[in-house]
mmCIF file of C-alpha atoms in Angstrom:
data_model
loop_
_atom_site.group_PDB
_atom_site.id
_atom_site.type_symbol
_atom_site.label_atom_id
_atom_site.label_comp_id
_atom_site.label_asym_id
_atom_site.label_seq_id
_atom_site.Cartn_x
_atom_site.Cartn_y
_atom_site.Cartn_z
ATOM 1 C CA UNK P 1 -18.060 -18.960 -18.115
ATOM 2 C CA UNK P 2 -14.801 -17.876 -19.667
ATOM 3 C CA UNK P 3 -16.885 -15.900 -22.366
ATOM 4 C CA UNK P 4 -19.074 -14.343 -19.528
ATOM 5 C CA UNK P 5 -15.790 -12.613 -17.710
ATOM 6 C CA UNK P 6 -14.740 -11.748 -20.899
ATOM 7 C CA UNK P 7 -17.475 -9.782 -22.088
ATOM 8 C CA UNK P 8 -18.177 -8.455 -18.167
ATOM 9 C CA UNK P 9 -14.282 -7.530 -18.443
ATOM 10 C CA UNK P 10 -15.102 -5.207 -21.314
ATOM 11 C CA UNK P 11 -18.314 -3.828 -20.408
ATOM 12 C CA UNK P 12 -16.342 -2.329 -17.398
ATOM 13 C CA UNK P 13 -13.867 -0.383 -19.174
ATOM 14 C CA UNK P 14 -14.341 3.255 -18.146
ATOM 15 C CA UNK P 15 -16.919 5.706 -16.836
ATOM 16 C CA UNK P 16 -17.470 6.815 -20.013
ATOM 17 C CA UNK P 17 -19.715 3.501 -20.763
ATOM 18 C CA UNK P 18 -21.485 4.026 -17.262
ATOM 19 C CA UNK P 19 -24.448 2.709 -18.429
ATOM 20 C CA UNK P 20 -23.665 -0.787 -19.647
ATOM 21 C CA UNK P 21 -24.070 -3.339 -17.261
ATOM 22 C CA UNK P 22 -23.999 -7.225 -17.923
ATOM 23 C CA UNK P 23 -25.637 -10.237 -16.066
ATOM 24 C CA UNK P 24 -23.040 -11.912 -14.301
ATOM 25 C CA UNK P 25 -25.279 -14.123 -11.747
ATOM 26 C CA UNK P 26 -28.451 -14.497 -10.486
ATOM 27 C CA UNK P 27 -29.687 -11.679 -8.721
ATOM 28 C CA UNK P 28 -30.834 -12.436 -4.776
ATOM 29 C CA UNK P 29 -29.328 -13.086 -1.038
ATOM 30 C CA UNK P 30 -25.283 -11.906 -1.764
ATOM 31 C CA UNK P 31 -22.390 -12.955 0.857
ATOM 32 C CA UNK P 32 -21.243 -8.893 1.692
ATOM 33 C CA UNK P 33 -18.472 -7.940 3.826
ATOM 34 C CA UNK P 34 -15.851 -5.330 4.354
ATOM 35 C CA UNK P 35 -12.782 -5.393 2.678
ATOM 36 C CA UNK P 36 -9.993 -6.328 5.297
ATOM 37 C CA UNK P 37 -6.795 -3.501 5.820
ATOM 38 C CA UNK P 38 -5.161 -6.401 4.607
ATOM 39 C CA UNK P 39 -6.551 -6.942 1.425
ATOM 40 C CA UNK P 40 -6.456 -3.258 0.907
ATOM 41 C CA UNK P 41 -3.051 -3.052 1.262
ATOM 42 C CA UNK P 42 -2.187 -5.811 -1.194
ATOM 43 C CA UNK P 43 -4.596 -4.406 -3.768
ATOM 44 C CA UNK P 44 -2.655 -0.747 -3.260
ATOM 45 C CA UNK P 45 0.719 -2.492 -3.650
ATOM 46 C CA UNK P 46 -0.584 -4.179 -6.651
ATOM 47 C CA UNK P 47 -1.325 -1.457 -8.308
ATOM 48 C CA UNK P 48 1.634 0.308 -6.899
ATOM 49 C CA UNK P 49 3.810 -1.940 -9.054
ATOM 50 C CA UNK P 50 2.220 -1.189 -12.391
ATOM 51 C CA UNK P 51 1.988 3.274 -11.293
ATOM 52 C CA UNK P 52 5.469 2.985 -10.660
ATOM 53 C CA UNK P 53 6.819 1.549 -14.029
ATOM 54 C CA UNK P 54 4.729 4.286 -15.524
ATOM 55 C CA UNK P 55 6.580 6.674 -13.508
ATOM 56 C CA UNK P 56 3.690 7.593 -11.748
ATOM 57 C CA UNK P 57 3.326 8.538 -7.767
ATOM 58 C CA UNK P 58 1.523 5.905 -5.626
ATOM 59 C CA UNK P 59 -1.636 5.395 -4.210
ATOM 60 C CA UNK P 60 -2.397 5.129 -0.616
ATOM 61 C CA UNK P 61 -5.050 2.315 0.646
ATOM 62 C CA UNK P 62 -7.893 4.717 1.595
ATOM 63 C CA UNK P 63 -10.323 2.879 4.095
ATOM 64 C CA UNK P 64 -13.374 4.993 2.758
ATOM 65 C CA UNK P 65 -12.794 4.133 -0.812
ATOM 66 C CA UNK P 66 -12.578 0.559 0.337
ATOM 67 C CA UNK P 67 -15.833 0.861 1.939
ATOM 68 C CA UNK P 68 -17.403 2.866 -0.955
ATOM 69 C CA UNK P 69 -15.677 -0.384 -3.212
ATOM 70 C CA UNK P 70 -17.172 -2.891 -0.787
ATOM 71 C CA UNK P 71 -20.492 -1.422 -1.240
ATOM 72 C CA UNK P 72 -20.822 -1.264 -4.736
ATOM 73 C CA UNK P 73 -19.629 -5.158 -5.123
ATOM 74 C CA UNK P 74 -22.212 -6.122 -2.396
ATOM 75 C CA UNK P 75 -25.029 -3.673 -4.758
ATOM 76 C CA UNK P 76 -23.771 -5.879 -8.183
ATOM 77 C CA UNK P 77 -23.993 -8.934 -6.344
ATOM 78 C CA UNK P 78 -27.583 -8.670 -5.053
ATOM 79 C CA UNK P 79 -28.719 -7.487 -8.469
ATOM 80 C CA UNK P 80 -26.918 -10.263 -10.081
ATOM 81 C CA UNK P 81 -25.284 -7.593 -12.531
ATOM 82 C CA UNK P 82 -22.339 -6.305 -13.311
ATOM 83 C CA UNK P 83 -22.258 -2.120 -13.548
ATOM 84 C CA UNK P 84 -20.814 1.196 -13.021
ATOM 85 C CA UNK P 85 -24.350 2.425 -11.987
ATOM 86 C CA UNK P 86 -25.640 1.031 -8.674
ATOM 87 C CA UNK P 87 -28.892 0.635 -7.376
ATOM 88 C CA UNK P 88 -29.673 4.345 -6.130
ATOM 89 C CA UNK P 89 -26.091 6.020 -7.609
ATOM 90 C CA UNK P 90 -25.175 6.988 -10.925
ATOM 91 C CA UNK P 91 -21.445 6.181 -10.177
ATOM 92 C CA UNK P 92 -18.349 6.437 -8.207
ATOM 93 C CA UNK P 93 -18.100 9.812 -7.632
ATOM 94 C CA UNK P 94 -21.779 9.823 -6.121
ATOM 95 C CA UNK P 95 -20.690 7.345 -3.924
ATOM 96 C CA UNK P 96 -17.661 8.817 -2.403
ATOM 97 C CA UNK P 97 -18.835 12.254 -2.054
ATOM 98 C CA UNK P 98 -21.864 10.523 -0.142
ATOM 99 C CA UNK P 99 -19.169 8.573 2.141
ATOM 100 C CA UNK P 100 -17.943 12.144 2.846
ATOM 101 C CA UNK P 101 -14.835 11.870 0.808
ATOM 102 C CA UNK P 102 -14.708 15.380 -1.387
ATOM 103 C CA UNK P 103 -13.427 13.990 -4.482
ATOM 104 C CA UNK P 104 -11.429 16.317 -7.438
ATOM 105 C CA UNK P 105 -11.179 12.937 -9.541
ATOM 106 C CA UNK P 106 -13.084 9.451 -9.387
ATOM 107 C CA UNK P 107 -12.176 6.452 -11.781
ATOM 108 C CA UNK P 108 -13.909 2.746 -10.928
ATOM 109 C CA UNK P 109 -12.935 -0.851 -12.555
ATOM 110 C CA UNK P 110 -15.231 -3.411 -11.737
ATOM 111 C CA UNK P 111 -15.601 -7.317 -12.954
ATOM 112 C CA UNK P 112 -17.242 -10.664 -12.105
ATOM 113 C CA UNK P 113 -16.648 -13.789 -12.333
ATOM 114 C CA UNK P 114 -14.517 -16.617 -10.276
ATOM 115 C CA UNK P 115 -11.340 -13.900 -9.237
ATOM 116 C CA UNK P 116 -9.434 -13.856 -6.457
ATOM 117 C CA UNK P 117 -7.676 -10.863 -5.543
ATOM 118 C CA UNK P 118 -4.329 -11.515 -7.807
ATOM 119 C CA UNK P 119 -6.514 -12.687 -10.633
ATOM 120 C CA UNK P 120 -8.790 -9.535 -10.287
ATOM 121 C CA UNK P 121 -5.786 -7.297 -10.132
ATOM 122 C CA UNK P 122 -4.104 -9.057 -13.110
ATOM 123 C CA UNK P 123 -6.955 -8.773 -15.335
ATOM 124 C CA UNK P 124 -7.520 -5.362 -14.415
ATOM 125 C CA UNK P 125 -4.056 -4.569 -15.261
ATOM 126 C CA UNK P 126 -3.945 -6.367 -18.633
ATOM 127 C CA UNK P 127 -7.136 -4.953 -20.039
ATOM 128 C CA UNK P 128 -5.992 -1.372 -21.827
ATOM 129 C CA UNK P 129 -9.380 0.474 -20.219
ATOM 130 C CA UNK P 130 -9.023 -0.631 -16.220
ATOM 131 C CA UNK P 131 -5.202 -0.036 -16.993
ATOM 132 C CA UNK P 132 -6.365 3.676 -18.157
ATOM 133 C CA UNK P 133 -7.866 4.476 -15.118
ATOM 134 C CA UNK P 134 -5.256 2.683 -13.016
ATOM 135 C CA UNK P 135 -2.549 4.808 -14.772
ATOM 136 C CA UNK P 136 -4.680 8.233 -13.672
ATOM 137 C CA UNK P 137 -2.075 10.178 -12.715
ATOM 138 C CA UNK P 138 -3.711 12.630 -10.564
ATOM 139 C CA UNK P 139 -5.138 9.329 -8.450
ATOM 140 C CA UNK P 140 -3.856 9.273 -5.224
ATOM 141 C CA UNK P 141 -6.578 7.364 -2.837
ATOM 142 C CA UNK P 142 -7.263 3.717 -3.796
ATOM 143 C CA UNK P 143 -9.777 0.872 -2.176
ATOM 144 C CA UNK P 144 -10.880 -2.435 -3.379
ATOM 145 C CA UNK P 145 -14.398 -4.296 -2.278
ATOM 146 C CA UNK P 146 -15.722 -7.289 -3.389
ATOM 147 C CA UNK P 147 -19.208 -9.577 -2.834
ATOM 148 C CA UNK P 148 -20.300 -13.323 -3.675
ATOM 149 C CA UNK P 149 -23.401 -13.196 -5.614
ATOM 150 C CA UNK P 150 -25.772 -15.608 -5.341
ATOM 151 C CA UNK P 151 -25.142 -18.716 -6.954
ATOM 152 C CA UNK P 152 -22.257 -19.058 -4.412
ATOM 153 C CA UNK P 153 -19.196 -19.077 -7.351
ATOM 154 C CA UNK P 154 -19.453 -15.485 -8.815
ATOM 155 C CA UNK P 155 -17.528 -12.664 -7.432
ATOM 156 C CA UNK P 156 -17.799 -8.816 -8.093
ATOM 157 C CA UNK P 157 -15.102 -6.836 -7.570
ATOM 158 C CA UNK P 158 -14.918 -3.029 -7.301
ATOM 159 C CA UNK P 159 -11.590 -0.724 -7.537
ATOM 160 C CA UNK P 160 -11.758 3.015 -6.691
ATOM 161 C CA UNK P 161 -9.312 5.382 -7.319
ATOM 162 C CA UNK P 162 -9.585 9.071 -6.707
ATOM 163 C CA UNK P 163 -7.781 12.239 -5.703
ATOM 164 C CA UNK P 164 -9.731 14.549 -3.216
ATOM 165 C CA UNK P 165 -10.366 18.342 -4.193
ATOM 166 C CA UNK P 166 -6.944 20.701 -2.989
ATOM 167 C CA UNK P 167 -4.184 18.320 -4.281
#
């Protein structure tokens, strides 16, 4: 399993390798539900903590990015894999601008495996490309989402940061 997140870790480094995607579970019925204010929160703190020791402004918990997040984890977990592209959308920035949210930049980390939230955000932040795009420093919106896939154990995660157009 450890060699699974590993290599599902690195497949999700940036947009620029939209197109890989990696098996993480089995694909079928996936346990899908929005991401709480809470959880939100904690994720935009999280990341918070690493912007600001790069001198970088902070991001505010953005409910529609959250449900744009939430989602794309629920779309990984149904199809059992682990991507940037989802089932009818090439990426993030398709997504947003379909949840109305007008966006001027979109960056996405994603991962599966057994994470919770801390884990997730630690990984994320020790892995140099989900650090890149956590270090954007035009971002200014953030949301987190995540989905059980199938088997039960194996959870996909989703981070989206953006700035909208006029900022």
């Amino acid at each position: 399993m450890t060699a699974l997140i590993g290599a599902a870790l690195a497949a999700s480094v940036t947009m620029a390798r939209a197109d890989i995607s990696v098996r993480a579970a089995p694909p079928g019925a996936a346990r899908c539900a929005p991401t709480s204010a809470q959880d939100n929160r904690a994720g935009a703190v999280a990341t918070n903590s690493v912007r600001a020791r790069a001198g970088l402004a902070a991001v505010r918990p953005s409910a529609v990015l959250a449900r744009v997040a939430a989602a794309h984890a629920c779309d990984m977990a149904r199809r059992g894999t682990m991507a940037h592209r989802g089932s009818r959308t090439t990426g993030p920035a398709q997504r947003v601008k379909q949840m109305g949210y007008a966006p001027r930049i979109t960056a996405e980390n994603i991962a599966a495996g057994p994470f919770g939230l801390g884990q997730v955000l630690g990984a994320w932040t020790g892995s140099p490309g989900h650090l890149d795009n956590i270090l954007i420093p035009q971002v200014r919106d953030y949301g987190i989402g995540r989905a059980v896939g199938s088997d039960g154990r194996t959870v996909f995660w989703a981070a989206v940061y953006a700035a909208p157009k006029g900022r």
